[in-house]
Amino acid sequence: EEYRALESDCGQTPGYLLLYAFELTGQMQDTARRISRETGKRILYITNGVRPIRKLHPMRGVGPREFLWLMSHAGGLLTDSFHGAAFAVLFGIPFLTAVKEDDERIPDLLDRLNLKDARLSDAHPSLCDPRNPETIRLLMLERERSRRFLRGLICHEDQ
């Protein structure tokens, strides 16, 4: 709810398939188009690029408030971004994420929350829904672990 209070409406009809990628691969595009065909969802693509990409509707000039709105109103997400995956979990958005070889944060997040099926691969071609009770339970445990860690840092610095 705190994030939703910061949103700025983008004027899009909710329920679209959101594509948020730093390195848009052919596999991501093909998967997005397949899911779009299967679900009838329009594909919105957050980009500042000027080159049009077939069947992807560009969302240019997206700032933090618009980003939050686009994330929270998506009907699905494909991403290669840690923050994209994290917000999908927080907002309960079904998602798939491409994992780059040098990125440890996304695999760590997926492992901690038991969302291994959210990795984009030929073996897992469908969106993974993070709204299951086990994921929510694990997320609450991770939040508390993080709070304890931060409290420990703050208390240690005061001494």
PDB file of N, CA, C and O in Angstrom, residues 17-35 43 45 56 77-81 96-100 120:
ATOM      1  N   LEU A  17       0.363  -7.355 -20.231  1.00  0.00           N
ATOM      2  CA  LEU A  17       1.613  -8.063 -19.987  1.00  0.00           C
ATOM      3  C   LEU A  17       2.722  -7.015 -20.079  1.00  0.00           C
ATOM      4  O   LEU A  17       2.856  -6.334 -21.093  1.00  0.00           O
ATOM      5  N   LEU A  18       3.475  -6.856 -18.992  1.00  0.00           N
ATOM      6  CA  LEU A  18       4.529  -5.837 -18.937  1.00  0.00           C
ATOM      7  C   LEU A  18       5.873  -6.479 -19.222  1.00  0.00           C
ATOM      8  O   LEU A  18       6.205  -7.528 -18.666  1.00  0.00           O
ATOM      9  N   LEU A  19       6.638  -5.853 -20.075  1.00  0.00           N
ATOM     10  CA  LEU A  19       7.985  -6.297 -20.409  1.00  0.00           C
ATOM     11  C   LEU A  19       8.946  -5.222 -19.933  1.00  0.00           C
ATOM     12  O   LEU A  19       8.877  -4.073 -20.378  1.00  0.00           O
ATOM     13  N   TYR A  20       9.791  -5.590 -18.959  1.00  0.00           N
ATOM     14  CA  TYR A  20      10.753  -4.653 -18.388  1.00  0.00           C
ATOM     15  C   TYR A  20      12.110  -5.330 -18.406  1.00  0.00           C
ATOM     16  O   TYR A  20      12.372  -6.231 -17.607  1.00  0.00           O
ATOM     17  N   ALA A  21      12.955  -4.928 -19.368  1.00  0.00           N
ATOM     18  CA  ALA A  21      14.227  -5.615 -19.561  1.00  0.00           C
ATOM     19  C   ALA A  21      15.335  -4.635 -19.902  1.00  0.00           C
ATOM     20  O   ALA A  21      15.139  -3.703 -20.678  1.00  0.00           O
ATOM     21  N   PHE A  22      16.490  -4.876 -19.308  1.00  0.00           N
ATOM     22  CA  PHE A  22      17.678  -4.099 -19.652  1.00  0.00           C
ATOM     23  C   PHE A  22      18.339  -4.655 -20.899  1.00  0.00           C
ATOM     24  O   PHE A  22      18.911  -3.920 -21.682  1.00  0.00           O
ATOM     25  N   GLU A  23      18.293  -5.975 -21.061  1.00  0.00           N
ATOM     26  CA  GLU A  23      18.845  -6.639 -22.245  1.00  0.00           C
ATOM     27  C   GLU A  23      17.747  -7.497 -22.847  1.00  0.00           C
ATOM     28  O   GLU A  23      17.622  -8.680 -22.521  1.00  0.00           O
ATOM     29  N   LEU A  24      16.941  -6.905 -23.705  1.00  0.00           N
ATOM     30  CA  LEU A  24      15.813  -7.596 -24.300  1.00  0.00           C
ATOM     31  C   LEU A  24      16.312  -8.656 -25.274  1.00  0.00           C
ATOM     32  O   LEU A  24      16.896  -8.344 -26.299  1.00  0.00           O
ATOM     33  N   THR A  25      16.077  -9.910 -24.936  1.00  0.00           N
ATOM     34  CA  THR A  25      16.541 -11.020 -25.772  1.00  0.00           C
ATOM     35  C   THR A  25      15.412 -11.500 -26.680  1.00  0.00           C
ATOM     36  O   THR A  25      14.229 -11.217 -26.439  1.00  0.00           O
ATOM     37  N   GLY A  26      15.795 -12.262 -27.689  1.00  0.00           N
ATOM     38  CA  GLY A  26      14.810 -12.877 -28.568  1.00  0.00           C
ATOM     39  C   GLY A  26      13.900 -13.816 -27.800  1.00  0.00           C
ATOM     40  O   GLY A  26      12.693 -13.883 -28.067  1.00  0.00           O
ATOM     41  N   GLN A  27      14.466 -14.561 -26.843  1.00  0.00           N
ATOM     42  CA  GLN A  27      13.662 -15.478 -26.036  1.00  0.00           C
ATOM     43  C   GLN A  27      12.595 -14.715 -25.244  1.00  0.00           C
ATOM     44  O   GLN A  27      11.449 -15.156 -25.161  1.00  0.00           O
ATOM     45  N   MET A  28      12.963 -13.561 -24.685  1.00  0.00           N
ATOM     46  CA  MET A  28      11.985 -12.761 -23.934  1.00  0.00           C
ATOM     47  C   MET A  28      10.881 -12.255 -24.865  1.00  0.00           C
ATOM     48  O   MET A  28       9.696 -12.325 -24.518  1.00  0.00           O
ATOM     49  N   GLN A  29      11.264 -11.763 -26.044  1.00  0.00           N
ATOM     50  CA  GLN A  29      10.270 -11.272 -26.991  1.00  0.00           C
ATOM     51  C   GLN A  29       9.346 -12.387 -27.446  1.00  0.00           C
ATOM     52  O   GLN A  29       8.115 -12.215 -27.463  1.00  0.00           O
ATOM     53  N   ASP A  30       9.918 -13.543 -27.789  1.00  0.00           N
ATOM     54  CA  ASP A  30       9.107 -14.673 -28.252  1.00  0.00           C
ATOM     55  C   ASP A  30       8.158 -15.150 -27.155  1.00  0.00           C
ATOM     56  O   ASP A  30       6.992 -15.449 -27.416  1.00  0.00           O
ATOM     57  N   THR A  31       8.654 -15.218 -25.914  1.00  0.00           N
ATOM     58  CA  THR A  31       7.821 -15.654 -24.795  1.00  0.00           C
ATOM     59  C   THR A  31       6.696 -14.653 -24.555  1.00  0.00           C
ATOM     60  O   THR A  31       5.539 -15.042 -24.337  1.00  0.00           O
ATOM     61  N   ALA A  32       7.013 -13.372 -24.596  1.00  0.00           N
ATOM     62  CA  ALA A  32       5.986 -12.342 -24.403  1.00  0.00           C
ATOM     63  C   ALA A  32       4.916 -12.443 -25.486  1.00  0.00           C
ATOM     64  O   ALA A  32       3.715 -12.385 -25.179  1.00  0.00           O
ATOM     65  N   ARG A  33       5.327 -12.613 -26.730  1.00  0.00           N
ATOM     66  CA  ARG A  33       4.353 -12.708 -27.825  1.00  0.00           C
ATOM     67  C   ARG A  33       3.495 -13.968 -27.683  1.00  0.00           C
ATOM     68  O   ARG A  33       2.291 -13.931 -27.940  1.00  0.00           O
ATOM     69  N   ARG A  34       4.097 -15.082 -27.274  1.00  0.00           N
ATOM     70  CA  ARG A  34       3.340 -16.322 -27.085  1.00  0.00           C
ATOM     71  C   ARG A  34       2.306 -16.149 -25.966  1.00  0.00           C
ATOM     72  O   ARG A  34       1.135 -16.498 -26.125  1.00  0.00           O
ATOM     73  N   ILE A  35       2.738 -15.593 -24.822  1.00  0.00           N
ATOM     74  CA  ILE A  35       1.817 -15.383 -23.705  1.00  0.00           C
ATOM     75  C   ILE A  35       0.711 -14.407 -24.116  1.00  0.00           C
ATOM     76  O   ILE A  35      -0.457 -14.597 -23.770  1.00  0.00           O
ATOM     77  N   ILE A  43       0.972  -6.240 -24.893  1.00  0.00           N
ATOM     78  CA  ILE A  43       2.322  -6.166 -24.327  1.00  0.00           C
ATOM     79  C   ILE A  43       2.763  -4.709 -24.255  1.00  0.00           C
ATOM     80  O   ILE A  43       2.885  -4.033 -25.278  1.00  0.00           O
ATOM     81  N   TYR A  45       5.916  -2.338 -23.153  1.00  0.00           N
ATOM     82  CA  TYR A  45       7.355  -2.491 -23.013  1.00  0.00           C
ATOM     83  C   TYR A  45       7.954  -1.183 -22.502  1.00  0.00           C
ATOM     84  O   TYR A  45       7.873  -0.162 -23.172  1.00  0.00           O
ATOM     85  N   LEU A  56       5.093  -4.956 -29.645  1.00  0.00           N
ATOM     86  CA  LEU A  56       5.410  -4.428 -28.322  1.00  0.00           C
ATOM     87  C   LEU A  56       5.037  -2.953 -28.318  1.00  0.00           C
ATOM     88  O   LEU A  56       5.494  -2.185 -29.157  1.00  0.00           O
ATOM     89  N   LEU A  77       4.302 -10.209 -15.944  1.00  0.00           N
ATOM     90  CA  LEU A  77       5.562  -9.496 -16.137  1.00  0.00           C
ATOM     91  C   LEU A  77       6.627 -10.441 -16.656  1.00  0.00           C
ATOM     92  O   LEU A  77       6.763 -11.559 -16.161  1.00  0.00           O
ATOM     93  N   LEU A  78       7.396  -9.969 -17.627  1.00  0.00           N
ATOM     94  CA  LEU A  78       8.632 -10.624 -18.048  1.00  0.00           C
ATOM     95  C   LEU A  78       9.733  -9.616 -17.813  1.00  0.00           C
ATOM     96  O   LEU A  78       9.628  -8.457 -18.242  1.00  0.00           O
ATOM     97  N   THR A  79      10.802 -10.031 -17.127  1.00  0.00           N
ATOM     98  CA  THR A  79      11.850  -9.101 -16.754  1.00  0.00           C
ATOM     99  C   THR A  79      13.198  -9.784 -16.660  1.00  0.00           C
ATOM    100  O   THR A  79      13.276 -11.008 -16.558  1.00  0.00           O
ATOM    101  N   ASP A  80      14.247  -8.986 -16.682  1.00  0.00           N
ATOM    102  CA  ASP A  80      15.595  -9.468 -16.361  1.00  0.00           C
ATOM    103  C   ASP A  80      16.168  -8.615 -15.223  1.00  0.00           C
ATOM    104  O   ASP A  80      17.343  -8.618 -14.963  1.00  0.00           O
ATOM    105  N   SER A  81      15.287  -7.886 -14.552  1.00  0.00           N
ATOM    106  CA  SER A  81      15.666  -6.942 -13.513  1.00  0.00           C
ATOM    107  C   SER A  81      15.344  -7.493 -12.132  1.00  0.00           C
ATOM    108  O   SER A  81      14.230  -7.990 -11.898  1.00  0.00           O
ATOM    109  N   LEU A  96       7.869 -14.034 -15.048  1.00  0.00           N
ATOM    110  CA  LEU A  96       9.028 -14.826 -15.444  1.00  0.00           C
ATOM    111  C   LEU A  96      10.212 -13.889 -15.475  1.00  0.00           C
ATOM    112  O   LEU A  96      10.080 -12.728 -15.872  1.00  0.00           O
ATOM    113  N   THR A  97      11.372 -14.397 -15.075  1.00  0.00           N
ATOM    114  CA  THR A  97      12.558 -13.548 -15.108  1.00  0.00           C
ATOM    115  C   THR A  97      13.717 -14.260 -15.772  1.00  0.00           C
ATOM    116  O   THR A  97      13.965 -15.437 -15.519  1.00  0.00           O
ATOM    117  N   ALA A  98      14.387 -13.540 -16.649  1.00  0.00           N
ATOM    118  CA  ALA A  98      15.622 -14.038 -17.252  1.00  0.00           C
ATOM    119  C   ALA A  98      16.735 -13.772 -16.251  1.00  0.00           C
ATOM    120  O   ALA A  98      16.797 -12.704 -15.652  1.00  0.00           O
ATOM    121  N   VAL A  99      17.593 -14.760 -16.071  1.00  0.00           N
ATOM    122  CA  VAL A  99      18.683 -14.633 -15.103  1.00  0.00           C
ATOM    123  C   VAL A  99      19.997 -14.532 -15.862  1.00  0.00           C
ATOM    124  O   VAL A  99      20.343 -15.432 -16.622  1.00  0.00           O
ATOM    125  N   LYS A 100      20.702 -13.432 -15.641  1.00  0.00           N
ATOM    126  CA  LYS A 100      22.012 -13.236 -16.270  1.00  0.00           C
ATOM    127  C   LYS A 100      23.077 -13.969 -15.460  1.00  0.00           C
ATOM    128  O   LYS A 100      22.956 -14.114 -14.245  1.00  0.00           O
ATOM    129  N   LEU A 120      12.927 -17.805 -16.511  1.00  0.00           N
ATOM    130  CA  LEU A 120      12.565 -17.938 -17.915  1.00  0.00           C
ATOM    131  C   LEU A 120      13.442 -19.006 -18.552  1.00  0.00           C
ATOM    132  O   LEU A 120      14.672 -18.894 -18.568  1.00  0.00           O
TER     133      LEU A 120
END
